PDB file of N, CA and C in Angstrom:
ATOM      1  N   MET X   7     134.512  77.956 139.756  1.00 44.00           N
ATOM      2  CA  MET X   7     135.284  78.651 139.553  1.00 44.00           C
ATOM      3  C   MET X   7     135.422  79.746 138.583  1.00 44.00           C
ATOM      4  N   ILE X   8     134.603  79.347 137.784  1.00 51.00           N
ATOM      5  CA  ILE X   8     134.434  80.802 136.155  1.00 51.00           C
ATOM      6  C   ILE X   8     134.492  81.561 136.474  1.00 51.00           C
ATOM      7  N   GLY X   9     133.855  82.190 137.419  1.00 62.00           N
ATOM      8  CA  GLY X   9     133.893  83.486 137.966  1.00 62.00           C
ATOM      9  C   GLY X   9     135.007  84.214 138.304  1.00 62.00           C
ATOM     10  N   TYR X  10     136.175  83.354 138.738  1.00 62.00           N
ATOM     11  CA  TYR X  10     137.597  83.622 139.202  1.00 62.00           C
ATOM     12  C   TYR X  10     138.348  83.520 138.104  1.00 62.00           C
ATOM     13  N   LYS X  11     138.296  82.684 136.857  1.00 67.00           N
ATOM     14  CA  LYS X  11     139.001  82.754 136.108  1.00 67.00           C
ATOM     15  C   LYS X  11     138.122  84.401 134.936  1.00 67.00           C
ATOM     16  N   ALA X  12     137.190  84.222 134.634  1.00 67.00           N
ATOM     17  CA  ALA X  12     136.973  85.378 134.421  1.00 67.00           C
ATOM     18  C   ALA X  12     137.272  86.867 134.801  1.00 67.00           C
ATOM     19  N   GLY X  13     137.397  86.555 136.163  1.00 67.00           N
ATOM     20  CA  GLY X  13     137.860  88.256 137.066  1.00 67.00           C
ATOM     21  C   GLY X  13     139.195  88.181 137.368  1.00 67.00           C
ATOM     22  N   MET X  14     139.897  87.299 136.454  1.00 70.00           N
ATOM     23  CA  MET X  14     141.711  86.891 136.729  1.00 70.00           C
ATOM     24  C   MET X  14     142.223  87.748 135.083  1.00 70.00           C
ATOM     25  N   HIS X  15     141.633  87.570 134.399  1.00 73.00           N
ATOM     26  CA  HIS X  15     141.699  87.467 132.925  1.00 73.00           C
ATOM     27  C   HIS X  15     141.314  89.068 133.516  1.00 73.00           C
ATOM     28  N   VAL X  16     140.067  89.763 133.665  1.00 74.00           N
ATOM     29  CA  VAL X  16     139.955  91.590 133.750  1.00 74.00           C
ATOM     30  C   VAL X  16     141.383  92.108 134.457  1.00 74.00           C
ATOM     31  N   ILE X  17     142.019  91.689 135.706  1.00 73.00           N
ATOM     32  CA  ILE X  17     142.977  92.144 136.441  1.00 73.00           C
ATOM     33  C   ILE X  17     143.915  92.139 135.738  1.00 73.00           C
ATOM     34  N   GLU X  18     144.350  90.893 134.929  1.00 76.00           N
ATOM     35  CA  GLU X  18     145.584  91.090 134.215  1.00 76.00           C
ATOM     36  C   GLU X  18     145.731  91.467 133.069  1.00 76.00           C
ATOM     37  N   ARG X  19     144.566  92.150 132.405  1.00 77.00           N
ATOM     38  CA  ARG X  19     144.152  93.182 131.091  1.00 77.00           C
ATOM     39  C   ARG X  19     144.233  94.971 131.979  1.00 77.00           C
ATOM     40  N   TYR X  20     143.671  95.012 132.919  1.00 75.00           N
ATOM     41  CA  TYR X  20     143.308  96.391 133.378  1.00 75.00           C
ATOM     42  C   TYR X  20     143.374  96.341 134.874  1.00 75.00           C
ATOM     43  N   GLY X  21     144.078  95.543 135.372  1.00 73.00           N
ATOM     44  CA  GLY X  21     144.663  95.253 136.936  1.00 73.00           C
ATOM     45  C   GLY X  21     145.482  96.716 137.455  1.00 73.00           C
ATOM     46  N   HIS X  22     146.744  96.736 136.592  1.00 71.00           N
ATOM     47  CA  HIS X  22     147.878  97.861 136.171  1.00 71.00           C
ATOM     48  C   HIS X  22     147.205  99.053 136.180  1.00 71.00           C
ATOM     49  N   TRP X  23     145.928  99.494 135.672  1.00 74.00           N
ATOM     50  CA  TRP X  23     145.871 100.835 135.722  1.00 74.00           C
ATOM     51  C   TRP X  23     145.039 101.066 137.074  1.00 74.00           C
ATOM     52  N   LEU X  24     144.546 100.196 138.041  1.00 73.00           N
ATOM     53  CA  LEU X  24     143.683 100.197 139.121  1.00 73.00           C
ATOM     54  C   LEU X  24     145.048  99.563 140.614  1.00 73.00           C
ATOM     55  N   PHE X  25     146.670  99.894 140.010  1.00 74.00           N
ATOM     56  CA  PHE X  25     147.431  99.531 141.004  1.00 74.00           C
ATOM     57  C   PHE X  25     147.041  97.991 141.364  1.00 74.00           C
ATOM     58  N   LEU X  26     146.268  97.326 140.904  1.00 73.00           N
ATOM     59  CA  LEU X  26     145.861  96.284 141.273  1.00 73.00           C
ATOM     60  C   LEU X  26     147.399  94.840 140.770  1.00 73.00           C
ATOM     61  N   LYS X  27     148.036  93.986 141.398  1.00 76.00           N
ATOM     62  CA  LYS X  27     148.853  93.018 141.172  1.00 76.00           C
ATOM     63  C   LYS X  27     148.136  91.853 141.049  1.00 76.00           C
ATOM     64  N   GLN X  28     148.876  90.374 140.353  1.00 76.00           N
ATOM     65  CA  GLN X  28     147.562  89.527 140.084  1.00 76.00           C
ATOM     66  C   GLN X  28     148.204  88.896 142.209  1.00 76.00           C
ATOM     67  N   GLU X  29     149.227  88.780 142.532  1.00 81.00           N
ATOM     68  CA  GLU X  29     149.688  88.319 143.407  1.00 81.00           C
ATOM     69  C   GLU X  29     148.714  88.615 144.635  1.00 81.00           C
ATOM     70  N   LEU X  30     148.182  89.581 144.686  1.00 78.00           N
ATOM     71  CA  LEU X  30     147.488  90.637 145.640  1.00 78.00           C
ATOM     72  C   LEU X  30     146.274  89.558 145.252  1.00 78.00           C
ATOM     73  N   VAL X  31     145.572  89.482 144.702  1.00 76.00           N
ATOM     74  CA  VAL X  31     144.439  88.878 143.564  1.00 76.00           C
ATOM     75  C   VAL X  31     144.174  87.541 144.304  1.00 76.00           C
ATOM     76  N   GLU X  32     145.106  86.926 144.171  1.00 80.00           N
ATOM     77  CA  GLU X  32     145.799  85.344 145.008  1.00 80.00           C
ATOM     78  C   GLU X  32     145.760  85.243 145.998  1.00 80.00           C
ATOM     79  N   LYS X  33     146.120  86.619 146.655  1.00 83.00           N
ATOM     80  CA  LYS X  33     146.213  86.332 148.129  1.00 83.00           C
ATOM     81  C   LYS X  33     145.116  86.323 148.673  1.00 83.00           C
ATOM     82  N   THR X  34     144.017  87.604 148.422  1.00 78.00           N
ATOM     83  CA  THR X  34     142.762  87.374 148.168  1.00 78.00           C
ATOM     84  C   THR X  34     142.193  86.448 148.473  1.00 78.00           C
ATOM     85  N   HIS X  35     142.111  85.908 147.192  1.00 78.00           N
ATOM     86  CA  HIS X  35     141.329  84.897 146.823  1.00 78.00           C
ATOM     87  C   HIS X  35     141.507  83.666 148.023  1.00 78.00           C
ATOM     88  N   ARG X  36     142.759  82.838 148.346  1.00 84.00           N
ATOM     89  CA  ARG X  36     143.448  82.286 149.473  1.00 84.00           C
ATOM     90  C   ARG X  36     142.313  82.501 150.659  1.00 84.00           C
ATOM     91  N   TYR X  37     142.662  83.692 150.861  1.00 81.00           N
ATOM     92  CA  TYR X  37     141.936  84.652 152.192  1.00 81.00           C
ATOM     93  C   TYR X  37     140.105  84.039 152.583  1.00 81.00           C
ATOM     94  N   TYR X  38     139.710  84.437 151.021  1.00 78.00           N
ATOM     95  CA  TYR X  38     138.306  84.290 151.095  1.00 78.00           C
ATOM     96  C   TYR X  38     138.110  82.481 151.164  1.00 78.00           C
ATOM     97  N   ASP X  39     139.008  82.038 150.253  1.00 82.00           N
ATOM     98  CA  ASP X  39     138.587  80.307 150.456  1.00 82.00           C
ATOM     99  C   ASP X  39     139.148  79.314 152.040  1.00 82.00           C
ATOM    100  N   LYS X  40     139.450  80.574 152.758  1.00 84.00           N
ATOM    101  CA  LYS X  40     139.576  80.084 154.121  1.00 84.00           C
ATOM    102  C   LYS X  40     138.721  81.212 155.222  1.00 84.00           C
ATOM    103  N   TYR X  41     138.203  82.115 154.865  1.00 78.00           N
ATOM    104  CA  TYR X  41     137.419  82.675 155.222  1.00 78.00           C
ATOM    105  C   TYR X  41     135.828  83.200 155.057  1.00 78.00           C
ATOM    106  N   GLY X  42     135.820  82.768 153.575  1.00 76.00           N
ATOM    107  CA  GLY X  42     134.765  83.540 153.024  1.00 76.00           C
ATOM    108  C   GLY X  42     133.126  82.789 153.472  1.00 76.00           C
ATOM    109  N   GLY X  43     133.664  81.694 154.178  1.00 76.00           N
ATOM    110  CA  GLY X  43     131.903  81.258 154.414  1.00 76.00           C
ATOM    111  C   GLY X  43     131.397  81.601 155.892  1.00 76.00           C
ATOM    112  N   PRO X  44     132.458  81.734 156.701  1.00 77.00           N
ATOM    113  CA  PRO X  44     131.971  82.444 157.889  1.00 77.00           C
ATOM    114  C   PRO X  44     131.716  83.576 157.875  1.00 77.00           C
ATOM    115  N   LEU X  45     132.657  84.596 156.963  1.00 75.00           N
ATOM    116  CA  LEU X  45     132.381  85.998 156.892  1.00 75.00           C
ATOM    117  C   LEU X  45     130.908  86.366 156.035  1.00 75.00           C
ATOM    118  N   LEU X  46     130.604  85.826 154.905  1.00 73.00           N
ATOM    119  CA  LEU X  46     129.409  85.812 154.481  1.00 73.00           C
ATOM    120  C   LEU X  46     128.083  85.120 155.667  1.00 73.00           C
ATOM    121  N   LEU X  47     128.502  84.768 156.325  1.00 73.00           N
ATOM    122  CA  LEU X  47     127.323  84.011 157.098  1.00 73.00           C
ATOM    123  C   LEU X  47     127.059  85.147 157.952  1.00 73.00           C
ATOM    124  N   VAL X  48     128.426  85.653 158.575  1.00 72.00           N
ATOM    125  CA  VAL X  48     128.379  86.973 159.672  1.00 72.00           C
ATOM    126  C   VAL X  48     127.792  88.246 158.618  1.00 72.00           C
ATOM    127  N   SER X  49     127.589  88.443 157.289  1.00 70.00           N
ATOM    128  CA  SER X  49     127.340  90.135 156.790  1.00 70.00           C
ATOM    129  C   SER X  49     125.809  89.004 156.430  1.00 70.00           C
ATOM    130  N   PHE X  50     125.386  88.226 156.033  1.00 70.00           N
ATOM    131  CA  PHE X  50     124.231  87.893 156.072  1.00 70.00           C
ATOM    132  C   PHE X  50     123.325  88.445 156.852  1.00 70.00           C
ATOM    133  N   PHE X  51     123.676  88.741 158.425  1.00 73.00           N
ATOM    134  CA  PHE X  51     123.093  88.667 159.680  1.00 73.00           C
ATOM    135  C   PHE X  51     123.418  90.151 159.456  1.00 73.00           C
ATOM    136  N   ILE X  52     123.761  90.708 159.377  1.00 74.00           N
ATOM    137  CA  ILE X  52     124.120  92.454 159.282  1.00 74.00           C
ATOM    138  C   ILE X  52     123.160  92.921 158.517  1.00 74.00           C
ATOM    139  N   PRO X  53     122.053  93.721 159.789  1.00 74.00           N
ATOM    140  CA  PRO X  53     121.250  94.571 159.055  1.00 74.00           C
ATOM    141  C   PRO X  53     121.524  95.424 157.642  1.00 74.00           C
ATOM    142  N   GLY X  54     120.934  95.213 156.806  1.00 74.00           N
ATOM    143  CA  GLY X  54     121.170  95.874 154.901  1.00 74.00           C
ATOM    144  C   GLY X  54     121.847  95.885 154.643  1.00 74.00           C
ATOM    145  N   VAL X  55     122.624  94.521 154.753  1.00 69.00           N
ATOM    146  CA  VAL X  55     123.570  94.094 153.743  1.00 69.00           C
ATOM    147  C   VAL X  55     123.100  92.938 153.149  1.00 69.00           C
ATOM    148  N   ARG X  56     122.254  92.098 153.947  1.00 67.00           N
ATOM    149  CA  ARG X  56     121.584  90.828 153.026  1.00 67.00           C
ATOM    150  C   ARG X  56     120.606  91.839 151.936  1.00 67.00           C
ATOM    151  N   GLN X  57     119.555  93.107 152.403  1.00 71.00           N
ATOM    152  CA  GLN X  57     118.707  93.668 151.557  1.00 71.00           C
ATOM    153  C   GLN X  57     119.560  94.185 150.817  1.00 71.00           C
ATOM    154  N   PHE X  58     120.437  95.035 150.327  1.00 72.00           N
ATOM    155  CA  PHE X  58     121.175  95.660 149.707  1.00 72.00           C
ATOM    156  C   PHE X  58     121.640  94.545 148.617  1.00 72.00           C
ATOM    157  N   ILE X  59     122.199  93.720 149.095  1.00 69.00           N
ATOM    158  CA  ILE X  59     122.818  92.520 148.125  1.00 69.00           C
ATOM    159  C   ILE X  59     121.707  91.750 146.841  1.00 69.00           C
ATOM    160  N   GLY X  60     120.265  91.339 147.908  1.00 72.00           N
ATOM    161  CA  GLY X  60     118.920  90.714 147.339  1.00 72.00           C
ATOM    162  C   GLY X  60     118.895  91.508 146.480  1.00 72.00           C
ATOM    163  N   TYR X  61     118.057  93.124 146.796  1.00 72.00           N
ATOM    164  CA  TYR X  61     117.814  93.751 146.173  1.00 72.00           C
ATOM    165  C   TYR X  61     118.498  94.373 144.981  1.00 72.00           C
ATOM    166  N   PHE X  62     120.196  95.059 144.978  1.00 73.00           N
ATOM    167  CA  PHE X  62     120.280  95.549 144.083  1.00 73.00           C
ATOM    168  C   PHE X  62     121.032  93.953 143.244  1.00 73.00           C
ATOM    169  N   ILE X  63     121.672  92.744 143.372  1.00 71.00           N
ATOM    170  CA  ILE X  63     122.249  92.244 142.445  1.00 71.00           C
ATOM    171  C   ILE X  63     121.388  91.096 142.088  1.00 71.00           C
ATOM    172  N   GLY X  64     120.969  90.485 143.626  1.00 68.00           N
ATOM    173  CA  GLY X  64     119.841  89.556 143.575  1.00 68.00           C
ATOM    174  C   GLY X  64     120.569  87.759 142.930  1.00 68.00           C
ATOM    175  N   GLU X  65     120.025  87.640 142.040  1.00 73.00           N
ATOM    176  CA  GLU X  65     120.068  86.401 141.150  1.00 73.00           C
ATOM    177  C   GLU X  65     120.959  86.446 139.987  1.00 73.00           C
ATOM    178  N   GLN X  66     121.030  88.147 139.514  1.00 74.00           N
ATOM    179  CA  GLN X  66     121.489  88.218 138.420  1.00 74.00           C
ATOM    180  C   GLN X  66     123.002  88.687 138.670  1.00 74.00           C
ATOM    181  N   TRP X  67     123.832  88.505 139.897  1.00 69.00           N
ATOM    182  CA  TRP X  67     125.356  88.599 139.723  1.00 69.00           C
ATOM    183  C   TRP X  67     126.042  88.235 138.588  1.00 69.00           C
ATOM    184  N   GLN X  68     125.612  87.025 137.684  1.00 73.00           N
ATOM    185  CA  GLN X  68     127.081  86.740 136.722  1.00 73.00           C
ATOM    186  C   GLN X  68     126.562  87.342 135.361  1.00 73.00           C
ATOM    187  N   TYR X  69     125.010  87.644 135.393  1.00 77.00           N
ATOM    188  CA  TYR X  69     124.635  88.761 134.393  1.00 77.00           C
ATOM    189  C   TYR X  69     125.367  89.770 134.747  1.00 77.00           C
ATOM    190  N   LEU X  70     125.700  90.369 135.517  1.00 72.00           N
ATOM    191  CA  LEU X  70     126.115  91.982 136.297  1.00 72.00           C
ATOM    192  C   LEU X  70     127.442  91.721 135.817  1.00 72.00           C
ATOM    193  N   PHE X  71     127.988  90.606 136.254  1.00 71.00           N
ATOM    194  CA  PHE X  71     129.530  90.629 136.262  1.00 71.00           C
ATOM    195  C   PHE X  71     130.069  90.923 134.613  1.00 71.00           C
ATOM    196  N   SER X  72     128.909  89.968 133.843  1.00 78.00           N
ATOM    197  CA  SER X  72     129.286  89.812 132.384  1.00 78.00           C
ATOM    198  C   SER X  72     128.979  91.430 131.682  1.00 78.00           C
ATOM    199  N   ILE X  73     128.055  92.384 131.912  1.00 79.00           N
ATOM    200  CA  ILE X  73     127.907  93.476 131.930  1.00 79.00           C
ATOM    201  C   ILE X  73     129.073  94.541 132.206  1.00 79.00           C
ATOM    202  N   ILE X  74     129.512  94.463 133.636  1.00 75.00           N
ATOM    203  CA  ILE X  74     130.999  95.099 133.963  1.00 75.00           C
ATOM    204  C   ILE X  74     132.329  94.951 132.876  1.00 75.00           C
ATOM    205  N   GLU X  75     132.450  92.936 132.895  1.00 78.00           N
ATOM    206  CA  GLU X  75     133.667  92.751 132.175  1.00 78.00           C
ATOM    207  C   GLU X  75     133.754  93.546 130.748  1.00 78.00           C
ATOM    208  N   GLN X  76     132.171  93.636 129.879  1.00 83.00           N
ATOM    209  CA  GLN X  76     131.654  93.714 128.349  1.00 83.00           C
ATOM    210  C   GLN X  76     132.479  95.798 128.735  1.00 83.00           C
ATOM    211  N   TYR X  77     131.808  96.195 129.728  1.00 84.00           N
ATOM    212  CA  TYR X  77     132.255  97.782 129.294  1.00 84.00           C
ATOM    213  C   TYR X  77     133.117  98.779 130.168  1.00 84.00           C
ATOM    214  N   LEU X  78     133.911  97.843 131.309  1.00 83.00           N
ATOM    215  CA  LEU X  78     135.108  98.077 131.924  1.00 83.00           C
ATOM    216  C   LEU X  78     136.136  98.924 130.633  1.00 83.00           C
ATOM    217  N   LYS X  79     136.290  98.567 129.926  1.00 85.00           N
ATOM    218  CA  LYS X  79     137.332  99.322 129.175  1.00 85.00           C
ATOM    219  C   LYS X  79     136.718 100.702 128.218  1.00 85.00           C
ATOM    220  N   PHE X  80     135.503 100.725 128.026  1.00 88.00           N
ATOM    221  CA  PHE X  80     134.605 101.951 127.914  1.00 88.00           C
ATOM    222  C   PHE X  80     135.082 102.855 129.035  1.00 88.00           C
ATOM    223  N   PHE X  81     134.946 102.460 130.210  1.00 87.00           N
ATOM    224  CA  PHE X  81     135.043 102.866 131.362  1.00 87.00           C
ATOM    225  C   PHE X  81     136.453 103.702 131.933  1.00 87.00           C
ATOM    226  N   PHE X  82     136.983 102.854 131.260  1.00 88.00           N
ATOM    227  CA  PHE X  82     138.452 103.294 131.730  1.00 88.00           C
ATOM    228  C   PHE X  82     138.675 104.388 130.411  1.00 88.00           C
ATOM    229  N   ILE X  83     138.500 104.063 129.320  1.00 92.00           N
ATOM    230  CA  ILE X  83     138.852 105.249 128.470  1.00 92.00           C
ATOM    231  C   ILE X  83     138.232 106.254 128.714  1.00 92.00           C
ATOM    232  N   GLY X  84     136.774 106.274 129.137  1.00 92.00           N
ATOM    233  CA  GLY X  84     136.375 107.559 129.387  1.00 92.00           C
ATOM    234  C   GLY X  84     137.118 108.261 130.548  1.00 92.00           C
ATOM    235  N   VAL X  85     137.804 107.423 131.333  1.00 91.00           N
ATOM    236  CA  VAL X  85     138.550 108.298 132.170  1.00 91.00           C
ATOM    237  C   VAL X  85     139.680 108.374 131.562  1.00 91.00           C
ATOM    238  N   ALA X  86     140.235 108.018 131.367  1.00 93.00           N
ATOM    239  CA  ALA X  86     141.860 108.472 130.618  1.00 93.00           C
ATOM    240  C   ALA X  86     140.987 109.492 129.366  1.00 93.00           C
ATOM    241  N   PHE X  87     139.907 109.791 128.718  1.00 95.00           N
ATOM    242  CA  PHE X  87     139.906 111.081 128.436  1.00 95.00           C
ATOM    243  C   PHE X  87     139.689 112.247 129.457  1.00 95.00           C
ATOM    244  N   LEU X  88     139.072 112.152 130.066  1.00 95.00           N
ATOM    245  CA  LEU X  88     138.893 113.064 131.343  1.00 95.00           C
ATOM    246  C   LEU X  88     139.696 113.352 132.063  1.00 95.00           C
ATOM    247  N   THR X  89     140.157 112.613 132.035  1.00 94.00           N
ATOM    248  CA  THR X  89     141.836 112.954 132.703  1.00 94.00           C
ATOM    249  C   THR X  89     143.113 113.868 131.866  1.00 94.00           C
ATOM    250  N   GLY X  90     142.733 113.717 130.804  1.00 94.00           N
ATOM    251  CA  GLY X  90     143.744 113.965 129.522  1.00 94.00           C
ATOM    252  C   GLY X  90     143.111 115.381 129.515  1.00 94.00           C
ATOM    253  N   VAL X  91     141.385 115.284 129.473  1.00 95.00           N
ATOM    254  CA  VAL X  91     140.745 116.962 129.267  1.00 95.00           C
ATOM    255  C   VAL X  91     141.089 118.108 130.520  1.00 95.00           C
ATOM    256  N   TRP X  92     141.513 116.917 131.950  1.00 94.00           N
ATOM    257  CA  TRP X  92     141.602 117.741 132.581  1.00 94.00           C
ATOM    258  C   TRP X  92     143.151 118.105 132.960  1.00 94.00           C
ATOM    259  N   LEU X  93     144.272 117.253 132.678  1.00 94.00           N
ATOM    260  CA  LEU X  93     145.365 117.590 132.090  1.00 94.00           C
ATOM    261  C   LEU X  93     145.496 119.177 131.186  1.00 94.00           C
ATOM    262  N   LEU X  94     145.242 118.974 130.330  1.00 94.00           N
ATOM    263  CA  LEU X  94     145.317 120.071 129.006  1.00 94.00           C
ATOM    264  C   LEU X  94     144.584 121.157 129.985  1.00 94.00           C
ATOM    265  N   VAL X  95     143.595 121.379 130.112  1.00 93.00           N
ATOM    266  CA  VAL X  95     142.814 122.522 131.210  1.00 93.00           C
ATOM    267  C   VAL X  95     144.114 123.310 132.101  1.00 93.00           C
ATOM    268  N   GLN X  96     144.737 122.532 132.749  1.00 92.00           N
ATOM    269  CA  GLN X  96     145.986 122.570 133.684  1.00 92.00           C
ATOM    270  C   GLN X  96     147.315 123.323 133.014  1.00 92.00           C
ATOM    271  N   VAL X  97     147.265 122.954 131.954  1.00 92.00           N
ATOM    272  CA  VAL X  97     148.326 122.639 131.435  1.00 92.00           C
ATOM    273  C   VAL X  97     148.849 124.704 130.759  1.00 92.00           C
ATOM    274  N   ARG X  98     147.061 124.346 130.119  1.00 90.00           N
ATOM    275  CA  ARG X  98     147.124 125.827 129.639  1.00 90.00           C
ATOM    276  C   ARG X  98     146.442 126.803 130.665  1.00 90.00           C
ATOM    277  N   SER X  99     146.023 126.425 131.861  1.00 88.00           N
ATOM    278  CA  SER X  99     145.924 127.928 132.954  1.00 88.00           C
ATOM    279  C   SER X  99     147.219 127.940 133.253  1.00 88.00           C
ATOM    280  N   ALA X 100     148.520 127.260 133.633  1.00 86.00           N
ATOM    281  CA  ALA X 100     149.647 127.253 133.987  1.00 86.00           C
ATOM    282  C   ALA X 100     150.626 127.864 132.974  1.00 86.00           C
ATOM    283  N   ARG X 101     150.121 127.575 131.496  1.00 83.00           N
ATOM    284  CA  ARG X 101     151.206 128.697 130.925  1.00 83.00           C
ATOM    285  C   ARG X 101     150.118 130.100 130.717  1.00 83.00           C
ATOM    286  N   GLY X 102     149.403 130.526 130.912  1.00 76.00           N
ATOM    287  CA  GLY X 102     148.308 131.665 130.511  1.00 76.00           C
ATOM    288  C   GLY X 102     148.643 132.377 132.133  1.00 76.00           C
ATOM    289  N   ASN X 103     148.871 131.314 133.599  1.00 71.00           N
ATOM    290  CA  ASN X 103     149.184 132.451 134.343  1.00 71.00           C
ATOM    291  C   ASN X 103     150.805 133.318 134.276  1.00 71.00           C
ATOM    292  N   GLY X 104     151.756 132.465 133.400  1.00 62.00           N
ATOM    293  CA  GLY X 104     152.717 132.307 133.478  1.00 62.00           C
ATOM    294  C   GLY X 104     153.365 133.619 132.486  1.00 62.00           C
ATOM    295  N   CYS X 105     153.101 132.987 131.390  1.00 54.00           N
ATOM    296  CA  CYS X 105     152.505 134.650 130.418  1.00 54.00           C
ATOM    297  C   CYS X 105     152.155 135.791 131.053  1.00 54.00           C
ATOM    298  N   LYS X 106     150.799 136.260 131.911  1.00 53.00           N
ATOM    299  CA  LYS X 106     150.530 137.121 132.163  1.00 53.00           C
ATOM    300  C   LYS X 106     151.755 138.088 133.624  1.00 53.00           C
ATOM    301  N   ALA X 107     152.591 136.947 133.701  1.00 49.00           N
ATOM    302  CA  ALA X 107     153.547 137.803 134.975  1.00 49.00           C
ATOM    303  C   ALA X 107     154.370 138.756 134.174  1.00 49.00           C
ATOM    304  N   HIS X 108     154.746 138.036 132.971  1.00 49.00           N
ATOM    305  CA  HIS X 108     156.286 138.668 132.335  1.00 49.00           C
ATOM    306  C   HIS X 108     155.476 139.720 131.213  1.00 49.00           C
TER     307      HIS X 108
END
């Protein structure tokens, strides 16, 4: 449950930016508790899924999660910055086109 608690902390802090509600995450967690074992068993035998997980994540999933949690705020800051730059360019472009028409 340590991973779940850490994940909930991330959802509580940054989830609103991704339109994630805590209720939805908890509902998903209950669904996983109910059906997760069989789903994992089935996905283990789907060609490519097991190899993808083992090759890219392997036994390092806890380390990977901690890295993601550590740098998630920088990712969101970068996305916010790029969105701001894009909006600034759009506003200036719209003002430039409006001024030429007069």
